[in-house]
mmCIF file of C-alpha atoms in Angstrom:
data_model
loop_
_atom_site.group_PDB
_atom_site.id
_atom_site.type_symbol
_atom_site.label_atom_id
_atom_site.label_comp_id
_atom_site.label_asym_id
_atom_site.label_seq_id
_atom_site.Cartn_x
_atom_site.Cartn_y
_atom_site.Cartn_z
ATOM 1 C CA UNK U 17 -81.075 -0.542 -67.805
ATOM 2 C CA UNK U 18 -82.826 -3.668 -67.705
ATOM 3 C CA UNK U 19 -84.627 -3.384 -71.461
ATOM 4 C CA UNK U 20 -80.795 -2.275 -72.845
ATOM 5 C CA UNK U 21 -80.101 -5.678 -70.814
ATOM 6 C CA UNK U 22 -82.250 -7.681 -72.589
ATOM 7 C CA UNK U 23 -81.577 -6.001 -76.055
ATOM 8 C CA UNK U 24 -78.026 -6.861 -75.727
ATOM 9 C CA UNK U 25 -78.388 -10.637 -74.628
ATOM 10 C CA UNK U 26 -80.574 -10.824 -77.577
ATOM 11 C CA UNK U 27 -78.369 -9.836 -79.986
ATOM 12 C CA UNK U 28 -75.645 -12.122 -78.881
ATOM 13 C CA UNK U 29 -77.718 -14.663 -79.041
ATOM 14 C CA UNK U 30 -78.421 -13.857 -83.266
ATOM 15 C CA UNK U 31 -75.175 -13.557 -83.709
ATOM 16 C CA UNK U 32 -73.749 -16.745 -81.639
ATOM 17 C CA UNK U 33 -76.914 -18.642 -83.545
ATOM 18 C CA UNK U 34 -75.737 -17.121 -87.402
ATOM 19 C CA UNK U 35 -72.089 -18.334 -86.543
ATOM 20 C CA UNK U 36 -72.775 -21.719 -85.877
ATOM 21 C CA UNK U 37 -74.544 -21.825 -89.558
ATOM 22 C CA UNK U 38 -70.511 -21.145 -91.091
ATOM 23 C CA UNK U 39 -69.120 -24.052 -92.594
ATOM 24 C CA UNK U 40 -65.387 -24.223 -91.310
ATOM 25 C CA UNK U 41 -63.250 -25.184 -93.787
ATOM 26 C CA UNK U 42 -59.908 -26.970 -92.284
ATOM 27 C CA UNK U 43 -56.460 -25.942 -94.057
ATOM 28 C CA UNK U 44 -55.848 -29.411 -95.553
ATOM 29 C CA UNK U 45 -59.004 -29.839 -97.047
ATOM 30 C CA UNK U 46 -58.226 -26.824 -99.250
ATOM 31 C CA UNK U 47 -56.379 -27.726 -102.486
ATOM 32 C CA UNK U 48 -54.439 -23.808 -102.872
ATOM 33 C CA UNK U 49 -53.811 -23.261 -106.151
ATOM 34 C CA UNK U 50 -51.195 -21.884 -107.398
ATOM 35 C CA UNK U 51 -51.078 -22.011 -111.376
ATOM 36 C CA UNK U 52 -53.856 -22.250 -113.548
ATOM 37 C CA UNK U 53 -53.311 -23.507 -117.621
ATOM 38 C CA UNK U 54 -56.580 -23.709 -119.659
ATOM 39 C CA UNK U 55 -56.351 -25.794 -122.893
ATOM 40 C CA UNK U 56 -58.341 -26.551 -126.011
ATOM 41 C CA UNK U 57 -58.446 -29.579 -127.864
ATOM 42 C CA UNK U 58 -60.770 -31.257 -130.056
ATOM 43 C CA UNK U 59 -64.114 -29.295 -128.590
ATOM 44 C CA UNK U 60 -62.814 -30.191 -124.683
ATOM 45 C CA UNK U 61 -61.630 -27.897 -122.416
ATOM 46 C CA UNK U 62 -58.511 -29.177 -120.717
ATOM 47 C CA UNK U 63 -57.703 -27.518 -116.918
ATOM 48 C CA UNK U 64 -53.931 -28.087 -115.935
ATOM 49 C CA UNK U 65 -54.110 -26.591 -112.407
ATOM 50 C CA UNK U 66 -50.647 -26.770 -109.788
ATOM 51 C CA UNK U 67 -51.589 -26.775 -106.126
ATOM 52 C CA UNK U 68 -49.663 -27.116 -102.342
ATOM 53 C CA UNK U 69 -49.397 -30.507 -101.454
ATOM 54 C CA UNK U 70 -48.436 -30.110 -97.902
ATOM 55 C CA UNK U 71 -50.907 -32.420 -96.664
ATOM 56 C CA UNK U 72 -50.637 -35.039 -99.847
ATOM 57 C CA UNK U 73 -54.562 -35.425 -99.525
ATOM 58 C CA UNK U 74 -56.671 -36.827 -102.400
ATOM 59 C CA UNK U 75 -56.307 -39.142 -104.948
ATOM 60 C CA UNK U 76 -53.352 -39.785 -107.612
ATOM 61 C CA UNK U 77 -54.626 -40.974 -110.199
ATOM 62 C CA UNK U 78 -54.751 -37.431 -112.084
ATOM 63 C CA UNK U 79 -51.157 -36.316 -110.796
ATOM 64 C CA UNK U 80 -49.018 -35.413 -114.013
ATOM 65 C CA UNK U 81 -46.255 -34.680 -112.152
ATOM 66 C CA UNK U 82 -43.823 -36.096 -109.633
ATOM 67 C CA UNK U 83 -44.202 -35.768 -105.975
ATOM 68 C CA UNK U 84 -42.822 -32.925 -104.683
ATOM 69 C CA UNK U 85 -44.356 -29.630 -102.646
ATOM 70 C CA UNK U 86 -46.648 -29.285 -105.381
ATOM 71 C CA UNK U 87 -48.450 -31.347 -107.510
ATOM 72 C CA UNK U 88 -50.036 -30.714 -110.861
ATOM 73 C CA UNK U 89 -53.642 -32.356 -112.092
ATOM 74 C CA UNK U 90 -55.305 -32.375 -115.495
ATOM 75 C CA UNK U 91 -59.128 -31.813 -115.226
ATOM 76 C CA UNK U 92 -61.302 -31.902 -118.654
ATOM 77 C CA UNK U 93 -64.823 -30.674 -119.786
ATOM 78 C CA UNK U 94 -67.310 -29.330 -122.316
ATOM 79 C CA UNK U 95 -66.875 -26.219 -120.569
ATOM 80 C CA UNK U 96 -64.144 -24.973 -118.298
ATOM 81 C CA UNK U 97 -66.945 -24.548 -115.179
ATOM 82 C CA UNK U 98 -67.625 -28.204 -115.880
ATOM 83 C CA UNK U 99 -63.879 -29.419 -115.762
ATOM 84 C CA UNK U 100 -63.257 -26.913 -112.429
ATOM 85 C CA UNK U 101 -66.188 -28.557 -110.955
ATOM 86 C CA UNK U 102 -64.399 -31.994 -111.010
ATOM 87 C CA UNK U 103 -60.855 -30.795 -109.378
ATOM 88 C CA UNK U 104 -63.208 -31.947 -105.340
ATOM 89 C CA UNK U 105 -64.284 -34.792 -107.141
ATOM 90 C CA UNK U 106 -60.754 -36.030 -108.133
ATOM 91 C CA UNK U 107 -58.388 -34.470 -105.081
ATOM 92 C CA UNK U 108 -60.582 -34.957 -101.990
ATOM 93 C CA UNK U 109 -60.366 -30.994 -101.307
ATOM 94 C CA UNK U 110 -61.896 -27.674 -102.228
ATOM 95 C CA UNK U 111 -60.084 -25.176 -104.408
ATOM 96 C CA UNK U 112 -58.495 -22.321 -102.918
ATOM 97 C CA UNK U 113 -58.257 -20.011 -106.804
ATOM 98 C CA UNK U 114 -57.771 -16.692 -104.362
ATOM 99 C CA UNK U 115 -54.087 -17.437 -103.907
ATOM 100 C CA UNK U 116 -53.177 -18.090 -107.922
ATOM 101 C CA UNK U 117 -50.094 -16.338 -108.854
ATOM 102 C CA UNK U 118 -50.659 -16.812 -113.322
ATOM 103 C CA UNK U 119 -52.993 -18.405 -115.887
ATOM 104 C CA UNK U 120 -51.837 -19.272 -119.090
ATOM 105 C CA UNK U 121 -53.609 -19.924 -122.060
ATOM 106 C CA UNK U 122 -52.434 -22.161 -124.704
ATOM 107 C CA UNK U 123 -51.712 -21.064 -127.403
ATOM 108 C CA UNK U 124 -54.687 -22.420 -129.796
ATOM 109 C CA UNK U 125 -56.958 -21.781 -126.987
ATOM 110 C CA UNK U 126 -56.014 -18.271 -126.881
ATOM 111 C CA UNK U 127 -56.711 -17.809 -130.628
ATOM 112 C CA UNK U 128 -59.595 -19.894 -131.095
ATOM 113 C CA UNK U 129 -61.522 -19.430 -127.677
ATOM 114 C CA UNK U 130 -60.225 -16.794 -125.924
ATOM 115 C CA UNK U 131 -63.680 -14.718 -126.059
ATOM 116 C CA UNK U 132 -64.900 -17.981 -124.138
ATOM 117 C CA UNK U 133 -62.653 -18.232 -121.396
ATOM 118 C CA UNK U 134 -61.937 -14.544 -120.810
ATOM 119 C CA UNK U 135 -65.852 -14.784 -120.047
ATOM 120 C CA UNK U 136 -65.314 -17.386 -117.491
ATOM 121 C CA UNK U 137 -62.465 -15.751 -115.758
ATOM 122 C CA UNK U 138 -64.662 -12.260 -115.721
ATOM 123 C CA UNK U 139 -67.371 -13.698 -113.795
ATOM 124 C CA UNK U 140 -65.884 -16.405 -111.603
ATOM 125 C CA UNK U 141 -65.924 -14.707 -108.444
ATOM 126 C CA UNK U 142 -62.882 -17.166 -106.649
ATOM 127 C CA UNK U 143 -60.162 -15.475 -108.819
ATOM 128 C CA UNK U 144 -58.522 -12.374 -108.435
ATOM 129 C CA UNK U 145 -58.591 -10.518 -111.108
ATOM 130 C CA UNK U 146 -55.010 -9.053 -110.543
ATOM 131 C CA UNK U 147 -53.590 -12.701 -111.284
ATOM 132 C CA UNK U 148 -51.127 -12.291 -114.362
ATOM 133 C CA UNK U 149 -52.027 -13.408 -117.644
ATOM 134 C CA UNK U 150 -50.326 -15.022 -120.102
ATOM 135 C CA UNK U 151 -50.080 -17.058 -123.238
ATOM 136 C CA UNK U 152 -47.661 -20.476 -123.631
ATOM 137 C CA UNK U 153 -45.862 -21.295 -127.054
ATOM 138 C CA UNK U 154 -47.535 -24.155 -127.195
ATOM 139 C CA UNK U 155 -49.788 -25.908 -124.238
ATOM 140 C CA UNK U 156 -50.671 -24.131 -121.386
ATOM 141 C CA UNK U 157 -50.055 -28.001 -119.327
ATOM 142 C CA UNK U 158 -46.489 -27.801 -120.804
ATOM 143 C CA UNK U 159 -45.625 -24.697 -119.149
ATOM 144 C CA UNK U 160 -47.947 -25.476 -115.832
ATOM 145 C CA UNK U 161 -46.381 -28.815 -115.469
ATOM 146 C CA UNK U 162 -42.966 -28.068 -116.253
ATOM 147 C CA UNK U 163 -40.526 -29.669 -113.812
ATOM 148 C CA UNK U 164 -38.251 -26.706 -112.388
ATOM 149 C CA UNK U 165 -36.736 -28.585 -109.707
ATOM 150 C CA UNK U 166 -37.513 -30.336 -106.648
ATOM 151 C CA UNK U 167 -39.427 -28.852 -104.458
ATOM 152 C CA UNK U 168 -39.923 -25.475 -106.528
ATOM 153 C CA UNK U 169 -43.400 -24.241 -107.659
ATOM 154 C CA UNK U 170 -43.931 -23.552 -111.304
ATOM 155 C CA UNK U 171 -46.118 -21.195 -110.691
ATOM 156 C CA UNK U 172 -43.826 -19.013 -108.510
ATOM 157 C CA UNK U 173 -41.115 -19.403 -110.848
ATOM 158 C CA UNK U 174 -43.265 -18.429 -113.535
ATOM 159 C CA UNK U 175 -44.478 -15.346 -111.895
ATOM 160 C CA UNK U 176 -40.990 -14.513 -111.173
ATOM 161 C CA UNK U 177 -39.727 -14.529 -114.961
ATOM 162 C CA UNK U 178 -42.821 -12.446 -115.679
ATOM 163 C CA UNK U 179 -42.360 -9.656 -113.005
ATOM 164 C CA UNK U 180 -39.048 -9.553 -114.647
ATOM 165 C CA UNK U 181 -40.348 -7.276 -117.049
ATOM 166 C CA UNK U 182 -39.581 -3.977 -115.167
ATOM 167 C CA UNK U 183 -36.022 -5.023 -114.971
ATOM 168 C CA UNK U 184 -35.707 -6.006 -118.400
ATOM 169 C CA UNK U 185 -38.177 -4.589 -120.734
ATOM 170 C CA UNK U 186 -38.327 -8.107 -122.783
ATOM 171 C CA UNK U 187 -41.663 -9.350 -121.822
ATOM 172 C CA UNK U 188 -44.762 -7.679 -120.399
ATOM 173 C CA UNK U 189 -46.083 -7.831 -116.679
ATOM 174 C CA UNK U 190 -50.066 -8.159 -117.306
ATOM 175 C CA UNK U 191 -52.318 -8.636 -115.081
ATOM 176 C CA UNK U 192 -55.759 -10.268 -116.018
ATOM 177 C CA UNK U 193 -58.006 -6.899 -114.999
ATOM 178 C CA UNK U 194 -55.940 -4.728 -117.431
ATOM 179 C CA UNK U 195 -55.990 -7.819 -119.973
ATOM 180 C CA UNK U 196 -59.808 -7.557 -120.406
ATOM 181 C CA UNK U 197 -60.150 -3.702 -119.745
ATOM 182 C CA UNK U 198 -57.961 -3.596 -123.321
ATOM 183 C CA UNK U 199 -60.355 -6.434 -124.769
ATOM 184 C CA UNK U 200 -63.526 -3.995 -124.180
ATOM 185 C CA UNK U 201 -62.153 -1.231 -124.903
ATOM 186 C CA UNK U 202 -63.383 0.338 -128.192
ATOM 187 C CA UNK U 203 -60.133 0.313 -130.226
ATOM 188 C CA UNK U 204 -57.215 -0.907 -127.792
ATOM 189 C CA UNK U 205 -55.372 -4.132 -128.713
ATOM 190 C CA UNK U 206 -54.548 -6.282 -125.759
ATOM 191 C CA UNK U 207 -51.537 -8.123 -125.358
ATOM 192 C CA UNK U 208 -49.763 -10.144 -122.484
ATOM 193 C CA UNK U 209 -46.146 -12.542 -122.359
ATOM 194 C CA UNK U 210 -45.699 -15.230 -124.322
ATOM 195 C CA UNK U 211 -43.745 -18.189 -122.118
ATOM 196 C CA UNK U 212 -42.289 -20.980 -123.327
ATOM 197 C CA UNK U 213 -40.426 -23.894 -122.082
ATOM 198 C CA UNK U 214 -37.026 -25.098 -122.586
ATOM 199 C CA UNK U 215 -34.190 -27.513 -121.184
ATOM 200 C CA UNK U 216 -31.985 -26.449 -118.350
ATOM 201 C CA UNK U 217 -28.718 -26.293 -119.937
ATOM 202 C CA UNK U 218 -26.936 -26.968 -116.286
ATOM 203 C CA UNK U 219 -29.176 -29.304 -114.327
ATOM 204 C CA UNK U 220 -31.997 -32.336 -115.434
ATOM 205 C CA UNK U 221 -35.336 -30.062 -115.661
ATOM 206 C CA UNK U 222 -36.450 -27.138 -117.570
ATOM 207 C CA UNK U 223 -36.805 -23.435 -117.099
ATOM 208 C CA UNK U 224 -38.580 -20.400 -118.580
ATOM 209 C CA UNK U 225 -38.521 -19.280 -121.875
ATOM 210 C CA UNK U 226 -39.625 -15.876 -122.632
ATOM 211 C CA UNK U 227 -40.311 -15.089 -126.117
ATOM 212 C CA UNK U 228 -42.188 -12.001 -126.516
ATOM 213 C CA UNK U 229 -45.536 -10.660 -126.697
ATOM 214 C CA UNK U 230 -48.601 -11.703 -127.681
ATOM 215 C CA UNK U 231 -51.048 -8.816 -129.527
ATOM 216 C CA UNK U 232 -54.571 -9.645 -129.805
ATOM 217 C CA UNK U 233 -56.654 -7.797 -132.541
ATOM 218 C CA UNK U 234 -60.405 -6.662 -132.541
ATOM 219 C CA UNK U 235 -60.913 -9.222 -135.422
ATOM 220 C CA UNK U 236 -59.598 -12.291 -133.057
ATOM 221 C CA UNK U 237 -56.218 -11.738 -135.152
ATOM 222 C CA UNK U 238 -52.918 -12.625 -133.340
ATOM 223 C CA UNK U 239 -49.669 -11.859 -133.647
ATOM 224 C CA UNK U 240 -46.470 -12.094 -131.363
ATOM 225 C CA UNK U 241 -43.703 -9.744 -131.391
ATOM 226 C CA UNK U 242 -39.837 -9.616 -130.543
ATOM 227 C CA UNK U 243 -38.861 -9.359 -127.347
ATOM 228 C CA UNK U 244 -36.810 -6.232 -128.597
ATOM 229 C CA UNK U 245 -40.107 -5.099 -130.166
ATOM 230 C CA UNK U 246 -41.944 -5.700 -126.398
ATOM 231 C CA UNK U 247 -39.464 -2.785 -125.142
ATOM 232 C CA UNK U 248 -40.288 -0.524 -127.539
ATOM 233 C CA UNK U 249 -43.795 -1.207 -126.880
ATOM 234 C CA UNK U 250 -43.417 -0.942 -122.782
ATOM 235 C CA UNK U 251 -41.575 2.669 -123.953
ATOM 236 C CA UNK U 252 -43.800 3.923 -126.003
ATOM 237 C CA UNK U 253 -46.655 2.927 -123.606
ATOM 238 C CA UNK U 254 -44.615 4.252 -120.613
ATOM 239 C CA UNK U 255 -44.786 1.055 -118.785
ATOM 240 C CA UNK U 256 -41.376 0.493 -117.886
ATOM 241 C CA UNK U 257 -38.351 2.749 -116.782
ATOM 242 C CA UNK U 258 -35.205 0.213 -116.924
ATOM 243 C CA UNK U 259 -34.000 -2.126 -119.701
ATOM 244 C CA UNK U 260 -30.964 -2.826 -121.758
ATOM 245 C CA UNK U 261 -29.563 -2.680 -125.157
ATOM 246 C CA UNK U 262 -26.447 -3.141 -127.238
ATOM 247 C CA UNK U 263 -24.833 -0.306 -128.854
ATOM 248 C CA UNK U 264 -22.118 -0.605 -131.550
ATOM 249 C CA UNK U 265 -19.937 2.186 -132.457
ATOM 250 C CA UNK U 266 -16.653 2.764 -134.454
ATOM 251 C CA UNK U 267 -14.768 2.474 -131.305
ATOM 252 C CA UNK U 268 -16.011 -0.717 -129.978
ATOM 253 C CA UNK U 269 -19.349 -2.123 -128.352
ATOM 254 C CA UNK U 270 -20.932 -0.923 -125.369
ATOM 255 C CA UNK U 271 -23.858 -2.386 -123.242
ATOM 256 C CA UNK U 272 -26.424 0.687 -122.128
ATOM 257 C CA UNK U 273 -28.240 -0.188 -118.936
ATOM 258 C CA UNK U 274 -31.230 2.378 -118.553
ATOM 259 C CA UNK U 275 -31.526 3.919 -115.402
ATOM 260 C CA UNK U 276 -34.562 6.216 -116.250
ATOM 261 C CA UNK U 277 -36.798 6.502 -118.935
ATOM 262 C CA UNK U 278 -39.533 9.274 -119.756
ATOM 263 C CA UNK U 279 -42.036 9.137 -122.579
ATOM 264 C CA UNK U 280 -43.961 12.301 -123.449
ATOM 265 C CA UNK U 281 -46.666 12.375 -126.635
ATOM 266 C CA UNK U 282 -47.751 15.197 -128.203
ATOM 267 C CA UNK U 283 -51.228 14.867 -130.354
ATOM 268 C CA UNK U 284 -51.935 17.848 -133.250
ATOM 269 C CA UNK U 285 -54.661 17.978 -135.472
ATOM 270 C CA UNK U 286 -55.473 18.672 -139.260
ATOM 271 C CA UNK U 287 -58.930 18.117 -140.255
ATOM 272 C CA UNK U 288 -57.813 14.575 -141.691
ATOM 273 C CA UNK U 289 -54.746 12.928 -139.886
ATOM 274 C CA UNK U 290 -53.727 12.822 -136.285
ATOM 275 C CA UNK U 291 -49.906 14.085 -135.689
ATOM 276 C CA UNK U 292 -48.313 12.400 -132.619
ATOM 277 C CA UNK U 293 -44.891 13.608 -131.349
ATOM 278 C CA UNK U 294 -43.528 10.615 -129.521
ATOM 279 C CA UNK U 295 -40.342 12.251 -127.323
ATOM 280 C CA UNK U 296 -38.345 9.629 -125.317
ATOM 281 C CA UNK U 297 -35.516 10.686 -122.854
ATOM 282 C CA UNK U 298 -33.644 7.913 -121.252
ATOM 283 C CA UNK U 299 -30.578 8.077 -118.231
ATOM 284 C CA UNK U 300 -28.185 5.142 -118.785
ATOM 285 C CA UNK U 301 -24.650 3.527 -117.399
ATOM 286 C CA UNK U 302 -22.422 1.917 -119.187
ATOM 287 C CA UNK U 303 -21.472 -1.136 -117.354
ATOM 288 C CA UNK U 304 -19.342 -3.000 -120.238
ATOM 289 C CA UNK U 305 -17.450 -1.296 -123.419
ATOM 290 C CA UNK U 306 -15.854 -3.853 -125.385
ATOM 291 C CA UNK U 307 -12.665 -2.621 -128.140
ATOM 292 C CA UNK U 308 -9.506 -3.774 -129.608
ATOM 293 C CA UNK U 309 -7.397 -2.265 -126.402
ATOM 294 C CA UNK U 310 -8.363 -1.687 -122.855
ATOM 295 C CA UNK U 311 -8.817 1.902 -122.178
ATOM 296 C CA UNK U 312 -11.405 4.120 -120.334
ATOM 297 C CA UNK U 313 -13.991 6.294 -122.562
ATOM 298 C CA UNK U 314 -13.278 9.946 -123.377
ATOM 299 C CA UNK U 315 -15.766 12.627 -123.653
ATOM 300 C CA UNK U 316 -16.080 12.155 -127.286
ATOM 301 C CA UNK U 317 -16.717 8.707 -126.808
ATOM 302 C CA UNK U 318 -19.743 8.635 -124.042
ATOM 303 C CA UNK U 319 -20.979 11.253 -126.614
ATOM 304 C CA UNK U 320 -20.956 8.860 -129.616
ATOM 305 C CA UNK U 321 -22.343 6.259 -127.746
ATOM 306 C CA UNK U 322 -25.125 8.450 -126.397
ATOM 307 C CA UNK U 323 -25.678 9.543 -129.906
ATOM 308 C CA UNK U 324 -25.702 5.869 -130.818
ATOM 309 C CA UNK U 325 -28.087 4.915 -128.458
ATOM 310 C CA UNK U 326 -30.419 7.406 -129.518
ATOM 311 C CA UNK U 327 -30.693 6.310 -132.986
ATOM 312 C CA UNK U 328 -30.894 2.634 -131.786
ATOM 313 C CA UNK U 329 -34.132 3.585 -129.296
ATOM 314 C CA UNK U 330 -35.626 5.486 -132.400
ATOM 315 C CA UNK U 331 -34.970 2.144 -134.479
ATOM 316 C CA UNK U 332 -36.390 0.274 -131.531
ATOM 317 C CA UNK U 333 -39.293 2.353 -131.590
ATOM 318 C CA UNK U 334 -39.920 2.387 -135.334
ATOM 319 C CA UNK U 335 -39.609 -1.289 -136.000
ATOM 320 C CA UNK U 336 -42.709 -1.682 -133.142
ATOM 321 C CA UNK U 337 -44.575 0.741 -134.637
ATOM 322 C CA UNK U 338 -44.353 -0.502 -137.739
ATOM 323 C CA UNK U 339 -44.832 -4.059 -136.824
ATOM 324 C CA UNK U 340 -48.479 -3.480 -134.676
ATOM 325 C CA UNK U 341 -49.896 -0.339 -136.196
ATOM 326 C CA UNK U 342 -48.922 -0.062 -139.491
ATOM 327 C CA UNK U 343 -48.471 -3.329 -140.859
ATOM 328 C CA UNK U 344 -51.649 -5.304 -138.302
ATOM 329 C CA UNK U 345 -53.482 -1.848 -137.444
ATOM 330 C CA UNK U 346 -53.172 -3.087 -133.952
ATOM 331 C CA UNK U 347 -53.778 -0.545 -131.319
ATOM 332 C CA UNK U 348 -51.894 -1.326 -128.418
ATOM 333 C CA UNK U 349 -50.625 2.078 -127.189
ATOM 334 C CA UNK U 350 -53.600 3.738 -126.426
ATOM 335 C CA UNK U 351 -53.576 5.942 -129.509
ATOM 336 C CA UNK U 352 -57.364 5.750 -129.934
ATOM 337 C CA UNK U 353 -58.302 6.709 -126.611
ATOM 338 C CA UNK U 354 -55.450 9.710 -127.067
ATOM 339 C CA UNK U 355 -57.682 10.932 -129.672
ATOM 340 C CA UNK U 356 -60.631 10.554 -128.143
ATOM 341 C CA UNK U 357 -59.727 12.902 -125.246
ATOM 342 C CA UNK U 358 -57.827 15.157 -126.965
ATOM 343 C CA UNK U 359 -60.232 15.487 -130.028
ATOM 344 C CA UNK U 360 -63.467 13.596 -129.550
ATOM 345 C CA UNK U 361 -65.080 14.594 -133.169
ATOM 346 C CA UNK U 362 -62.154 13.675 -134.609
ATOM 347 C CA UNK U 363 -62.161 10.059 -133.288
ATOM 348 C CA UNK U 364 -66.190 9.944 -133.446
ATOM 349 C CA UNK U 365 -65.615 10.798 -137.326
ATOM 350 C CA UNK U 366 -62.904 7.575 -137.663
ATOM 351 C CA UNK U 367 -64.696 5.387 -135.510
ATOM 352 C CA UNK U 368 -68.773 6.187 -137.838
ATOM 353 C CA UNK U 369 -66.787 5.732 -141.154
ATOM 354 C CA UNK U 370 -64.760 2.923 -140.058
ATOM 355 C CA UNK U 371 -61.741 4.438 -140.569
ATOM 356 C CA UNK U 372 -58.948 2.272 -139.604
ATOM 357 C CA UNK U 373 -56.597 4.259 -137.182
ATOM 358 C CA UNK U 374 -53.328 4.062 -139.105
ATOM 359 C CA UNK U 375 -54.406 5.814 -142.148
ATOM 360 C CA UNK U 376 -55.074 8.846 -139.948
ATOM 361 C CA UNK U 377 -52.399 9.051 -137.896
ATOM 362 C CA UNK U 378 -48.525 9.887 -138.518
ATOM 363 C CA UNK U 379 -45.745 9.451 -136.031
ATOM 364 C CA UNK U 380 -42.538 12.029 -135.297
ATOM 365 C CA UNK U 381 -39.662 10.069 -133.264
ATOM 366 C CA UNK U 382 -37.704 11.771 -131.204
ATOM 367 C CA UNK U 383 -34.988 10.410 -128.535
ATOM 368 C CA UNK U 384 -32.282 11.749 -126.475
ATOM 369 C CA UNK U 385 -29.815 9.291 -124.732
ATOM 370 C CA UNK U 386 -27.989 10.945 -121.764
ATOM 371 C CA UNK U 387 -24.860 8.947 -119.942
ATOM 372 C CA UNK U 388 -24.765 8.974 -116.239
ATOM 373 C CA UNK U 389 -22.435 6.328 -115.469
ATOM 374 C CA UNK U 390 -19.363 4.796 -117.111
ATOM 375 C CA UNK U 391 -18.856 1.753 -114.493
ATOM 376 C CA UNK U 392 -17.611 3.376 -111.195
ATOM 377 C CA UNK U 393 -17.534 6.808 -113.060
ATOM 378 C CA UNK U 394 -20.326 9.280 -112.638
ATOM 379 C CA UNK U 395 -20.322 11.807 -115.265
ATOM 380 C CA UNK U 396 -23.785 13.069 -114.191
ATOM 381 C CA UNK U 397 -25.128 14.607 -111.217
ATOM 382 C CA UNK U 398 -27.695 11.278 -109.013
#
């Protein structure tokens, strides 16, 4: 009884002596980020970073922005470790990165030194790696610094407009682990949003742009599609359920609000191309039909506009295909690891003769547009 005693005492005693050694880090001595922007410019690396300034500690004299819950600071270096190492040195307080809701690369950074500063991000052990990732139209300080209003975080706004995506379809919702699982990936493209910034049309300040999709090539290539384009590429993927488009018919114009969405592919093999059977099913409402007179919709007429919607998804889905595969050989729908599970000689055949993937593989289309709703009217069972 006595030895357990003693053991016991003992070990208190490690443990009471190894907690004193902890450094205790007060709340307002932590600067908690909540945007990050990384820039490139004339061989410097330029850090826009937005943190809580609850406790308005630190220094001013890098603020580019008013004051206000947050503030913004600019922070530059040879290399972006170098210009993060500063952001004590300038504010008086230790970075909190754990609680970042995006980064956004600027534009030329993204093309130029992307390689770079996905590197950075991939070992810095303070970040989460389910942050979203973006790219800004222009500077990645335009967007991070962006006045939204008083007392309103850019960064939560800007997560916000993102997240949007499975509402919408219009821009993509990616977060930074999936970003640079498609970078080393073998033949996947990786894309993210694009975000831009423009004048509030009601109030002084700005707010979010979104203007499509950014699709990064295996040759450091870039190019940035529609946001139409982005929804057929979230279908086709299977990333998204809801979205919206415009239908036009001989009886008048009708807004189709997708309930449901389900994308099935089909791959069959010759001994030299790759047949995919891309079959899309969607469940939508129609909230708003527009014609010369008011009137409610027949049978015939949720028919034609089912039919119409059909043929515009299939355009939809087309024009995307078209644009990333065909036309830039980009492979952002997984169709290279498709063939690799479903015919791994094949693909090990493509990938040893360097084969580019769109001369050995051919598409089939097909999409079926069922109406569920016409306003208050269900026509289909829920």
């Amino acid at each position: 009884m006595k030895k357990a005693t003693a053991i016991i005492l003992v070990l208190s005693l490690i443990i009471l002596t190894s907690c004193s050694n902890i450094e205790i880090v007060e709340l307002n001595e932590r600067l908690i980020i909540e945007a990050i922007g990384i820039d490139y410019e004339n061989g410097t690396y330029k850090v826009t970073i937005e943190g809580l300034d609850s406790f308005s500690a630190g220094t001013d004299s890098n603020s580019i922005s008013a004051p206000s819950l947050t503030k913004c600071y600019l922070f530059e270096g040879e290399t972006i470790g170098m210009a993060m190492n500063s952001i004590s040195v300038i504010t008086g307080q230790i970075p909190l990165f754990s609680q970042a809701r995006i980064l956004i690369l600027g534009f030329w950074a993204a093309t130029e030194k992307l390689s770079e500063i996905l590197d950075f991000f991939r070992r810095e052990y303070t970040t989460r790696t389910d942050i979203l990732f973006a790219v800004a139209e222009n500077t990645a300080s335009e967007v991070v610094s962006a006045d939204f209003g008083k007392n309103i975080s850019a960064g939560n706004i800007l997560q916000a407009a993102v997240l949007s995506s499975k509402h919408t379809g219009r821009n993509t919702n990616t977060p930074l682990y999936r970003f640079l699982n498609s970078v080393m990936g073998e033949t996947d493209s990786s894309y993210c949003p694009v975000i831009g910034i423009k004048d509030n049309a009601y109030k002084n300040g700005k707010e979010v742009d979104l203007i499509g999709t950014a699709v990064f090539g295996k040759d450091e290539s870039t190019i940035v599609i529609s946001p139409e384009q982005t929804l057929g590429l979230m279908l086709i993927s299977g990333e998204i359920k809801n979205g919206d488009i415009t239908v036009k018919t001989e009886k008048g114009t009708a807004t189709i609000e997708m309930i449901d969405s389900k994308t099935r592919i089909k791959t069959d093999f010759t001994e030299e191309t790759a047949y995919f059977t891309l079959k899309l099913r969607v469940r939508c409402d129609i909230p708003e039909f527009q014609s010369e007179h008011f009137r409610g919709l027949s049978k015939s007429d949720t028919e034609l506009i089912a039919k119409a919607s059909a043929e515009k998804l299939s355009a939809i889905l087309t024009d995307t295909l078209n644009k990333v595969f065909y036309e830039n050989n980009y492979d952002a729908f997984g169709i290279g690891r498709r063939i690799n599970l479903k015919n791994h000689g094949f693909y090990m055949s493509v990938i040893n003769n360097n084969i580019p993937l769109r001369d050995v593989v051919k598409f089939n289309i097909e999409t079926q547009a069922e109406i569920r709703r016409i306003g208050k009217i269900i026509l289909a069972e829920e």
